[in-house]
Tab-separated table of C-alpha atoms in Angstrom:
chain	number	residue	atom	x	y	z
A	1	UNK	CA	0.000	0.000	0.000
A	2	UNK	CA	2.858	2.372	0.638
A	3	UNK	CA	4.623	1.711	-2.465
A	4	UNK	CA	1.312	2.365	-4.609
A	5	UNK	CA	1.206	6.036	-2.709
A	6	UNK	CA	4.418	6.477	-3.252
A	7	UNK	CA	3.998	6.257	-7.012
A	8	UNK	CA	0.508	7.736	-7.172
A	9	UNK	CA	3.037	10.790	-5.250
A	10	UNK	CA	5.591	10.845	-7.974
A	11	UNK	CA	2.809	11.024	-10.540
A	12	UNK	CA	0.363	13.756	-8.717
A	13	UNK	CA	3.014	15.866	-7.927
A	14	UNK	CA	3.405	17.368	-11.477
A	15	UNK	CA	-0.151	18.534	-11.205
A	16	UNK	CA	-0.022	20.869	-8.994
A	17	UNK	CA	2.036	21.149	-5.860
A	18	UNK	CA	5.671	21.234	-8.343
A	19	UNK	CA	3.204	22.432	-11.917
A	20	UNK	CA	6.298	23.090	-14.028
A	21	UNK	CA	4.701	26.082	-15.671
A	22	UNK	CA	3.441	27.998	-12.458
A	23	UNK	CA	5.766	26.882	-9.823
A	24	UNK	CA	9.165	25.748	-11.372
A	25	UNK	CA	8.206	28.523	-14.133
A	26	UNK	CA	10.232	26.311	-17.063
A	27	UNK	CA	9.078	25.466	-20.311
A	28	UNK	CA	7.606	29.300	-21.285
A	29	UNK	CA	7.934	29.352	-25.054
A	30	UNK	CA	5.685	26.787	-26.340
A	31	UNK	CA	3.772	28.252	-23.085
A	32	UNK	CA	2.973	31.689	-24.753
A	33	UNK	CA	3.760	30.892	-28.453
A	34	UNK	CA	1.189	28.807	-28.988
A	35	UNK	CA	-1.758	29.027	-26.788
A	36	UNK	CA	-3.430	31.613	-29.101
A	37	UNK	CA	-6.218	29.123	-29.758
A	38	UNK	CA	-7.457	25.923	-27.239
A	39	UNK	CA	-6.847	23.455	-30.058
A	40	UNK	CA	-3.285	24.410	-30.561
A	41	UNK	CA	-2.485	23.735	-27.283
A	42	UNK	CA	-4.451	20.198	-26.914
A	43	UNK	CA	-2.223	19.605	-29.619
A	44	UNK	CA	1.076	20.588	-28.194
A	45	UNK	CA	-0.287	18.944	-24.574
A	46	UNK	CA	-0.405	15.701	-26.401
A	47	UNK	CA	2.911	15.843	-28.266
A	48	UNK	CA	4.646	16.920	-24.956
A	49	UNK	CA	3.117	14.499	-22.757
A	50	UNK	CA	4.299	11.663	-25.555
A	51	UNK	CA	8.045	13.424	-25.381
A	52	UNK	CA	7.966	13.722	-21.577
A	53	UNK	CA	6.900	10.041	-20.956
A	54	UNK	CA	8.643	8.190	-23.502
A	55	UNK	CA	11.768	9.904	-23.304
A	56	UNK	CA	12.260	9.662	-19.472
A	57	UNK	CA	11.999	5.990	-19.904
A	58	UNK	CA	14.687	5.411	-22.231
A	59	UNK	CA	16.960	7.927	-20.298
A	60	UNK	CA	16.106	5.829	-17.155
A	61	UNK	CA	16.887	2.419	-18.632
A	62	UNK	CA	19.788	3.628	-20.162
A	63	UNK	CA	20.823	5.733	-16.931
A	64	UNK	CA	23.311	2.802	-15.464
A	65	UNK	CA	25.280	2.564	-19.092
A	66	UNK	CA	25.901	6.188	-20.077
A	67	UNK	CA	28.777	7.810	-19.013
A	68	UNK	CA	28.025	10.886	-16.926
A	69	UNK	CA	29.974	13.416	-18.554
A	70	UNK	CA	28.957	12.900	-21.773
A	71	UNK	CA	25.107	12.608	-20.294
A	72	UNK	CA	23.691	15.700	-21.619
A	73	UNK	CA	24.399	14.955	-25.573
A	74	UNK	CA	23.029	11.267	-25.461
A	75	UNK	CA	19.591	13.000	-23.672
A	76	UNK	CA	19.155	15.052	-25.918
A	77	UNK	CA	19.674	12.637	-28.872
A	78	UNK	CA	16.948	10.742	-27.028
A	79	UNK	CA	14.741	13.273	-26.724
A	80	UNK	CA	14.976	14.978	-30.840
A	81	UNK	CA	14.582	11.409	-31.805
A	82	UNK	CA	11.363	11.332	-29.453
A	83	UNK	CA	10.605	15.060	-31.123
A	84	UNK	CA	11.073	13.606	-34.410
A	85	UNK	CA	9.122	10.782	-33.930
A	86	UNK	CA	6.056	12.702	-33.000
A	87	UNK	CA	6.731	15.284	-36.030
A	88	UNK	CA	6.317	12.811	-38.336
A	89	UNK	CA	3.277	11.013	-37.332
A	90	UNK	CA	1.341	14.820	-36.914
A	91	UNK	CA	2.890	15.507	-40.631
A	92	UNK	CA	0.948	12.128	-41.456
A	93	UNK	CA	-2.457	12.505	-39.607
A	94	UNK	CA	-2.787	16.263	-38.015
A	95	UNK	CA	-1.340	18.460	-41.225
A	96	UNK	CA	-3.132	21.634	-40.315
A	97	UNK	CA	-2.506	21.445	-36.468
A	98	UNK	CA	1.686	21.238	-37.823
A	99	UNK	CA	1.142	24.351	-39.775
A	100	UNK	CA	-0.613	25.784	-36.665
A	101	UNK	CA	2.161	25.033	-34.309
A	102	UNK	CA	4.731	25.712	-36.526
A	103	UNK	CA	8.361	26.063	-35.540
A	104	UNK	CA	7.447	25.081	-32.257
A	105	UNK	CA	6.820	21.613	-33.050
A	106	UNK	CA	10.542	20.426	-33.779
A	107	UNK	CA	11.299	23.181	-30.651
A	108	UNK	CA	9.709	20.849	-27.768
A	109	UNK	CA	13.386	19.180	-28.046
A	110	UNK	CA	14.721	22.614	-26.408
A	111	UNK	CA	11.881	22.670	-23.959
A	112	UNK	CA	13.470	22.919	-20.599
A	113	UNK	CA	10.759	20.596	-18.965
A	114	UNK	CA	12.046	17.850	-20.531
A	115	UNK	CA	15.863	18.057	-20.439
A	116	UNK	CA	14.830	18.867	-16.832
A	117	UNK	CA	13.260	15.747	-15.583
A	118	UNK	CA	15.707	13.824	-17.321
A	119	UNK	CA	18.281	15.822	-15.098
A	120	UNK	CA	16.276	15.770	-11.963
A	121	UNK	CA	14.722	12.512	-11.859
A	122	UNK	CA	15.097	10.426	-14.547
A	123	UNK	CA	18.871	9.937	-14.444
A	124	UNK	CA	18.716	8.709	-10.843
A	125	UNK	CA	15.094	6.474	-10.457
A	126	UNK	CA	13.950	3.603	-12.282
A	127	UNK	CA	11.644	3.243	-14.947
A	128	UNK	CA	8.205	2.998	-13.601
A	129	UNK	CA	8.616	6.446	-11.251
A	130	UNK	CA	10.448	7.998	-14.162
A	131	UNK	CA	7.320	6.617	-16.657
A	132	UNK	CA	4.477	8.290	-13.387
A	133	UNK	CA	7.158	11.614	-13.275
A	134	UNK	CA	7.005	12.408	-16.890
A	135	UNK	CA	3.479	11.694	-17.683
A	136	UNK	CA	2.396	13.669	-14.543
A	137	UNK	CA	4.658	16.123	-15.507
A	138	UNK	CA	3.242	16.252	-18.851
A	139	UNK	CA	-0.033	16.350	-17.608
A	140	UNK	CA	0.588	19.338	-15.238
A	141	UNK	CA	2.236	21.354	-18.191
A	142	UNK	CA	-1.142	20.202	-20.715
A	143	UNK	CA	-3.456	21.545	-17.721
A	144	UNK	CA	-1.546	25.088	-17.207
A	145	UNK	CA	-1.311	25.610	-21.280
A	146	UNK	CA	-5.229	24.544	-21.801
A	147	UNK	CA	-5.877	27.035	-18.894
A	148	UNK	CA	-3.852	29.477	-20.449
A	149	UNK	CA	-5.364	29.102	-24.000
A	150	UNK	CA	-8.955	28.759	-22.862
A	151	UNK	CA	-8.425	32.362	-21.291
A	152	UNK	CA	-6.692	33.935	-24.210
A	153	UNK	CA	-8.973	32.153	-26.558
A	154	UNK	CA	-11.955	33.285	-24.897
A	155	UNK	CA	-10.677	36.946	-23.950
A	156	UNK	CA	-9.533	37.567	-27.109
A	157	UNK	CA	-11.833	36.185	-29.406
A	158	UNK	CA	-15.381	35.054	-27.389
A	159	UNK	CA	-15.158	31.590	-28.194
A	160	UNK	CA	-13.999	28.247	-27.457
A	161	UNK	CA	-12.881	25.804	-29.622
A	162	UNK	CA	-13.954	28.249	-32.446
A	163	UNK	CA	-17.420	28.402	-30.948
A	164	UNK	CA	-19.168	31.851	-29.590
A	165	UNK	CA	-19.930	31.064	-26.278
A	166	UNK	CA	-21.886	34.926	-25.162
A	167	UNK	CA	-23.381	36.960	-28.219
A	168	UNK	CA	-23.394	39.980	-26.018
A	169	UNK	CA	-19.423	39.628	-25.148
A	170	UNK	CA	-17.244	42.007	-27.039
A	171	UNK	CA	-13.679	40.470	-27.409
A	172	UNK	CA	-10.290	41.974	-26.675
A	173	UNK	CA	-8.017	41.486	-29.414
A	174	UNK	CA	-5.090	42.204	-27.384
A	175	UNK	CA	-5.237	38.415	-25.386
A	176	UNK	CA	-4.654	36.619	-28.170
A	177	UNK	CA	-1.695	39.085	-29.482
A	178	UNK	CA	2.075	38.291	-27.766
A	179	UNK	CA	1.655	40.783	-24.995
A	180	UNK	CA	-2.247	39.097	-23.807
A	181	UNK	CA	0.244	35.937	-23.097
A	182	UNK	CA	2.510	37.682	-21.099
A	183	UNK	CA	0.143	39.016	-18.914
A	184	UNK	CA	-1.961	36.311	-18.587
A	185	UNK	CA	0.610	34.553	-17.278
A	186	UNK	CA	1.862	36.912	-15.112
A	187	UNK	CA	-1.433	37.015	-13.418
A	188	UNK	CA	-1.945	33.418	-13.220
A	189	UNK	CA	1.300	32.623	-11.399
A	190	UNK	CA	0.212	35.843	-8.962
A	191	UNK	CA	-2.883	33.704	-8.623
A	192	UNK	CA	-1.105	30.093	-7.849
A	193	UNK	CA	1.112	32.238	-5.191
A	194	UNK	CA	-1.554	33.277	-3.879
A	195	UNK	CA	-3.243	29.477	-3.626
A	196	UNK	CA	0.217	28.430	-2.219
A	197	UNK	CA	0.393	30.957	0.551
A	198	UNK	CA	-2.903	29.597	2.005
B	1	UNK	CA	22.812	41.321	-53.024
B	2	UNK	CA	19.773	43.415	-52.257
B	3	UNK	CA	19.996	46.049	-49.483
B	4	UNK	CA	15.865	45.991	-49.204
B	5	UNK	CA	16.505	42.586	-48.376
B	6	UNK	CA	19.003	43.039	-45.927
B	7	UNK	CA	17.486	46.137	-44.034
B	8	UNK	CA	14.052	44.163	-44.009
B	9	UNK	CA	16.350	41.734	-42.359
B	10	UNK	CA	17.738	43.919	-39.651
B	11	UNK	CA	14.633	45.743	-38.686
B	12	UNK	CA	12.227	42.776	-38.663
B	13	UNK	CA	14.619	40.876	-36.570
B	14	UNK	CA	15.767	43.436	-34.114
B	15	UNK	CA	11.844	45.091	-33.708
B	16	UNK	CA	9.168	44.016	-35.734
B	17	UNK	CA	10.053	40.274	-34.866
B	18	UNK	CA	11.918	40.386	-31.905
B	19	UNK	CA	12.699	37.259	-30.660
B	20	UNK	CA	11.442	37.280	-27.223
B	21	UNK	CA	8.922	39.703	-27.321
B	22	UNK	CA	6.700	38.522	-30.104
B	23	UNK	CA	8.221	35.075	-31.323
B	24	UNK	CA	8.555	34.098	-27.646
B	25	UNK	CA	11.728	31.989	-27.931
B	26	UNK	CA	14.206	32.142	-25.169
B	27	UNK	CA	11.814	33.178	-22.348
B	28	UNK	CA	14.192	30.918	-20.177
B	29	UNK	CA	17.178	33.292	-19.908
B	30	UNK	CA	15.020	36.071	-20.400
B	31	UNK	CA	13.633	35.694	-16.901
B	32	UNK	CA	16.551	34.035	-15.259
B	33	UNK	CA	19.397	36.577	-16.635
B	34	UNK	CA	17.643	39.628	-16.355
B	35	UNK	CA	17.990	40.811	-12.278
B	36	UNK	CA	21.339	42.449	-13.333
B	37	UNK	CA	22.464	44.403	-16.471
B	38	UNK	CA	26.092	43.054	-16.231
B	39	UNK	CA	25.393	39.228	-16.425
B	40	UNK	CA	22.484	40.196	-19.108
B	41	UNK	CA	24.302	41.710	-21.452
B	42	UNK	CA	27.325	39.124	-21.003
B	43	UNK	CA	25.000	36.343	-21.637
B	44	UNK	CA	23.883	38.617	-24.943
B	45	UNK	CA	27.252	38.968	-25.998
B	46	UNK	CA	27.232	34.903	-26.184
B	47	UNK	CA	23.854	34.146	-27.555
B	48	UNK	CA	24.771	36.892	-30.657
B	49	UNK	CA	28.182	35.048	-30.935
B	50	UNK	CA	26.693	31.683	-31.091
B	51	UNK	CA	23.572	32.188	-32.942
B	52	UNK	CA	25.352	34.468	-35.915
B	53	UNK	CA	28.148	31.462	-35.963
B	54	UNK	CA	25.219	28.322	-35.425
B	55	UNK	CA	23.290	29.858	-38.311
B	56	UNK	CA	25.708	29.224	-40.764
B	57	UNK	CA	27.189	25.849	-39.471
B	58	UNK	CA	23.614	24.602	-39.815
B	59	UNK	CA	22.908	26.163	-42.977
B	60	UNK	CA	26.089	24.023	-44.501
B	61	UNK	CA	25.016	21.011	-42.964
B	62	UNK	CA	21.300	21.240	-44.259
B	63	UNK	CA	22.930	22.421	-48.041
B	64	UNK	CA	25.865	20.255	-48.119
B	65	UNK	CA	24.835	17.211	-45.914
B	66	UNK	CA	20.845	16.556	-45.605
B	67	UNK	CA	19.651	17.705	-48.755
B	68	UNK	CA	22.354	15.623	-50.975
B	69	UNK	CA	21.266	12.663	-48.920
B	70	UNK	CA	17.546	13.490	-48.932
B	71	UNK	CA	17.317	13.009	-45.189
B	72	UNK	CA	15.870	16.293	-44.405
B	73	UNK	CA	13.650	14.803	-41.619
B	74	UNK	CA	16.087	14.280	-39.601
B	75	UNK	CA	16.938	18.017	-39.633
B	76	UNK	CA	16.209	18.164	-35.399
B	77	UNK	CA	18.694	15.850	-34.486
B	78	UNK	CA	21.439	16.899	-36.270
B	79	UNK	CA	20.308	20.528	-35.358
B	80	UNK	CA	20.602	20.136	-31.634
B	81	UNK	CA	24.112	18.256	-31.562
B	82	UNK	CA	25.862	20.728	-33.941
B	83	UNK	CA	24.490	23.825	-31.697
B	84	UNK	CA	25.065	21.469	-28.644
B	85	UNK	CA	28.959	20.607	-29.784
B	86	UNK	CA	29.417	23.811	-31.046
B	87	UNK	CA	28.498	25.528	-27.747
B	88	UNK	CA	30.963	22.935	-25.416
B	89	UNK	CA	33.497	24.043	-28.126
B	90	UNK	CA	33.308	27.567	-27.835
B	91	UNK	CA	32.969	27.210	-24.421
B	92	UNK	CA	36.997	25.216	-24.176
B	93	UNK	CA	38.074	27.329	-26.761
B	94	UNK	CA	37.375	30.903	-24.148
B	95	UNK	CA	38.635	28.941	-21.591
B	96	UNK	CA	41.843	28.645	-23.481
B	97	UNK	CA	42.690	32.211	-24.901
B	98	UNK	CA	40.658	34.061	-22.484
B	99	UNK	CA	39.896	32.820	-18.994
B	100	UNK	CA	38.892	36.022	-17.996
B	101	UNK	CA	35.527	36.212	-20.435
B	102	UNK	CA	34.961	33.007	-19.832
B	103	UNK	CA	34.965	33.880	-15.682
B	104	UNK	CA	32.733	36.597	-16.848
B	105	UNK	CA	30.454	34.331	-18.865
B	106	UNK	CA	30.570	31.366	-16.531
B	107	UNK	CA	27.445	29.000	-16.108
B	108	UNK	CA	25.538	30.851	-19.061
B	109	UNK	CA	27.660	29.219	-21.801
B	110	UNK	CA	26.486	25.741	-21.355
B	111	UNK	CA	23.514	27.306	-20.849
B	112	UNK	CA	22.547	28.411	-24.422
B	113	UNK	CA	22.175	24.812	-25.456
B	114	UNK	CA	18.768	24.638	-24.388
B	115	UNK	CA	17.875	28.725	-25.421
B	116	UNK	CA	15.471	28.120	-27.794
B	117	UNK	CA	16.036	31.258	-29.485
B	118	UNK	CA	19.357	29.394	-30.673
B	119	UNK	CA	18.182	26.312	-32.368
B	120	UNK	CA	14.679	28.469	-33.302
B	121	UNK	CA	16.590	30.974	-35.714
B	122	UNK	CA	18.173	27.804	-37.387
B	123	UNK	CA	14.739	26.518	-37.922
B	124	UNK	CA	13.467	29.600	-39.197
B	125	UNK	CA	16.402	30.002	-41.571
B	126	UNK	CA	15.773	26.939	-43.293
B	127	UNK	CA	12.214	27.773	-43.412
B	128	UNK	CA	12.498	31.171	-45.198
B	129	UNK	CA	15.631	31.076	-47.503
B	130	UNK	CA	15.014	27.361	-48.606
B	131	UNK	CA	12.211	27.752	-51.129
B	132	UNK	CA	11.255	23.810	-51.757
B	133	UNK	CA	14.631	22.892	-50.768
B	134	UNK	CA	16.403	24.766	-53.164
B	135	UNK	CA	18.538	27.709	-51.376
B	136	UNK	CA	17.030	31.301	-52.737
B	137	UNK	CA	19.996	33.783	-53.777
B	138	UNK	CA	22.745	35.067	-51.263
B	139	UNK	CA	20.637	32.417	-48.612
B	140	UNK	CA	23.880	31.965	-47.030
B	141	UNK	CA	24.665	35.507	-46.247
B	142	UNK	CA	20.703	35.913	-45.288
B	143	UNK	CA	21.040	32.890	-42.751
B	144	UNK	CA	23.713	34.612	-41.191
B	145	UNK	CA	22.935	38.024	-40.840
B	146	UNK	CA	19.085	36.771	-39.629
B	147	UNK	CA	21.426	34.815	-36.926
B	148	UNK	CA	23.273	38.219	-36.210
B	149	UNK	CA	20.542	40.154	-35.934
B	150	UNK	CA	17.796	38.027	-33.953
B	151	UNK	CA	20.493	37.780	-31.616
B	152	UNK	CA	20.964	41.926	-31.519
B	153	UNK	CA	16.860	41.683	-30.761
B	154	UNK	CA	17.696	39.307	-28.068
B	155	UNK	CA	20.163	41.600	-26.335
B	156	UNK	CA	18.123	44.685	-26.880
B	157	UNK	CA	15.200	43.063	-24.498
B	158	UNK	CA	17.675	41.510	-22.320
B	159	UNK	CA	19.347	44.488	-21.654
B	160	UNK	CA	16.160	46.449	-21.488
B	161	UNK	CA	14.445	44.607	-19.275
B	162	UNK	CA	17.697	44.178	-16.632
B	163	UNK	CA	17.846	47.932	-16.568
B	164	UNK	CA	14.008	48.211	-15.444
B	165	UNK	CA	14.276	45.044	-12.818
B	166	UNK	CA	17.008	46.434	-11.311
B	167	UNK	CA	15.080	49.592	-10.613
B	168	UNK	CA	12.028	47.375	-9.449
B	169	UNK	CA	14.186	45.981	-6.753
B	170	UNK	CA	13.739	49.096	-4.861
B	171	UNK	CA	10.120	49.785	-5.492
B	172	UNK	CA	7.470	48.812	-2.789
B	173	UNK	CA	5.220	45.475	-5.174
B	174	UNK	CA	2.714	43.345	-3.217
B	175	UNK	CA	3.933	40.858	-2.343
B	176	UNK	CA	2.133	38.257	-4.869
B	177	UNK	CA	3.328	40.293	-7.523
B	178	UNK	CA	6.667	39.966	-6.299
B	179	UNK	CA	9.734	38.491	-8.977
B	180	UNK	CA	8.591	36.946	-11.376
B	181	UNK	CA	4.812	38.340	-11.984
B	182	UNK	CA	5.240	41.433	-11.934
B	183	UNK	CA	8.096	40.837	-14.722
B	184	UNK	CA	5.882	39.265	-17.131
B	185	UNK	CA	3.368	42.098	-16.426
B	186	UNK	CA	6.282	44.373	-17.550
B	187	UNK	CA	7.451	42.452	-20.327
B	188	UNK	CA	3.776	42.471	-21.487
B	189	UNK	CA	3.873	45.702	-21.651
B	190	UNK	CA	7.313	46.146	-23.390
B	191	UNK	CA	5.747	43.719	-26.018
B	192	UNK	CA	2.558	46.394	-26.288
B	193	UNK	CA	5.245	48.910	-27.268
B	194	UNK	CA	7.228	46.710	-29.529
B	195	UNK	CA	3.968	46.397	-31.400
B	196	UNK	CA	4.249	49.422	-32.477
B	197	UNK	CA	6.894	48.494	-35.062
B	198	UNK	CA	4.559	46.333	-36.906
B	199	UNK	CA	3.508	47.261	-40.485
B	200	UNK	CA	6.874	48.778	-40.644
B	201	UNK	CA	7.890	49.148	-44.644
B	202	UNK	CA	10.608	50.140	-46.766
């Protein structure tokens, strides 16, 4: 019983109480580049939590042969190869959702959540807490981006998922230009401090 | 060589486009470098030197290397090793003729590895001046002055936004706000004013 709360630890903990976008504040490009619209970033969530999960399992069955100071090349060849991976199958079913995303598809190899965990848990554990870390990592990044793209979508342009949710609601174009990210988020992590402080 | 061309290059990089304020790649040091304006504009200094250099090393290997081969997909991989050997190599090479930059430098060297901004303006390159994978005129030359300049951009909001946090150490914000809010809520703003530049013609 312990051991299955342990695990069901490593794997809630990326929710909320260590969110990498609110509280370790990593992984802000994709964060703000591409949460203009809520099905951009259900599209990045999936792709990252597919990265995240896969990739800390190879780096933590491979963690015992690799020496350590050439560690940080061979994780990242394990991760692009992950980022490839996932490029080409959404070149071969989601085409538009690629163009949407853009340049920041093949950047989710540069996305500091993911080197991270490999560096902070997935070198030292073994495969099944890596596998809970990085999907609940994953998760907790795919919740915080939705969140943030649900806002911006709605502020910015009154709907969701391209449908008008209020006829009477008169949209800001600003929230779904760069600077509506910035401050979004900006708020939002004054919110979560303010959550944590309770 | 067309000086449109190359001006369009400049400006778009260094305002219209800048890097961090409307393309939103390399948010990472852009929050963790910029309490001081010394280590910012250090850390500048590095990303313009490896970006303008990184630019063309991965143009060459995507003209000389993937396209020959036809194995363009695997253009993120090879990508993120040359800009990840590249940057250990610089890094021994400072340490050799100058130990004093590299003191000055330090931890952010190994650092730009993971900037996105780096391995983003290599992307874009190969995006704009490779028109269905055959290099438009001068490409070369484009690749690396777009290199140059999104890394001027970079420094310009780097060393901007230093200057104003250091001055927002002394001011009195609640205490939610504190950090790291309150500098998105300014770099928001910056952005707003960066805006400005768009639309801009020659």
């Amino acid at each position: 019983m312990a051991k299955n709360n342990n695990l069901w630890q490593e794997f809630s903990k990326g929710l909320f109480k260590e969110n990498p976008i609110f509280y370790i504040v990593l992984g802000l490009c994709p964060t703000l580049a591409i949460t203009t619209s809520l099905e951009n970033a259900l599209g990045m969530s999936g792709a990252v939590i597919f990265v995240l999960t896969f990739s800390n399992v190879v780096i933590s069955s491979i963690r015992k042969i690799v020496p350590d100071k050439i560690r940080i090349p061979c994780f990242i060849v394990v991760i692009a190869s992950f980022v490839t991976i996932t490029e080409l199958l959404m070149q071969g079913y989601f085409p538009i959702l690629v163009k949407h995303l853009g340049i920041f598809l093949p950047l989710i190899v540069v996305n500091c959540i993911i080197m991270g965990r490999a560096e902070a848990f997935a070198k030292n554990h073994k495969v099944i807490p890596s596998l809970l870390d990085g999907l609940g990592m994953g998760v907790g990044f795919s919740l915080a981006i939705i969140l943030i793209a649900g806002m911006r979508e709605f502020l910015g342009t009154g709907k969701i998922l391209g449908r008008i949710v209020f006829r009477c609601f008169s949209p800001s174009l600003i929230f779904v230009l760069p600077p509506g990210a910035l401050l979004t988020l900006g708020l939002l992590i004054a919110l979560f401090n303010r959550i944590k402080k309770r | 060589m067309d000086v449109k061309a190359i001006l369009m290059i400049i400006v778009s990089m260094v305002f219209i486009n800048n890097f961090i304020l409307s393309k939103f790649l390399g948010l990472c040091p852009f929050l963790g470098v910029s309490r001081n304006i010394k280590p910012a504009l250090s850390m500048g200094l590095a990303v313009i030197f490896v970006m303008t250099l990184s630019s063309s090393i991965t143009w060459l290997v995507y003209r000389f290397l993937l396209l020959p081969f036809n194995i363009t997909y695997l253009r993120t991989i090879v990508f993120i090793l040359v800009i990840a050997t590249f940057v250990q190599f610089v890094e021994m090479f400072i340490l050799k003729k100058s130990p004093a930059l590299y003191r000055t430098l330090g931890i952010y060297l190994p650092l730009i590895t993971t900037n996105c901004a780096v391995l983003g303006v290599a992307v874009l390159n190969i995006n704009t001046f490779f028109v269905n994978n055959n290099p438009v005129e001068f490409s070369f030359i484009y690749s690396m002055l777009q290199g140059f300049f999104a890394g001027i951009g970079f420094t310009l909001a780097l060393f901007l936004m230093s200057g104003i946090r250091e001055r927002l150490m002394l001011n009195d914000t609640p205490a939610l706000f504190k950090d790291l809010p309150i500098a998105f809520i300014i770099a928001s703003l910056m952005s707003l004013g960066f805006m400005g530049f768009t639309g801009f013609n020659f």
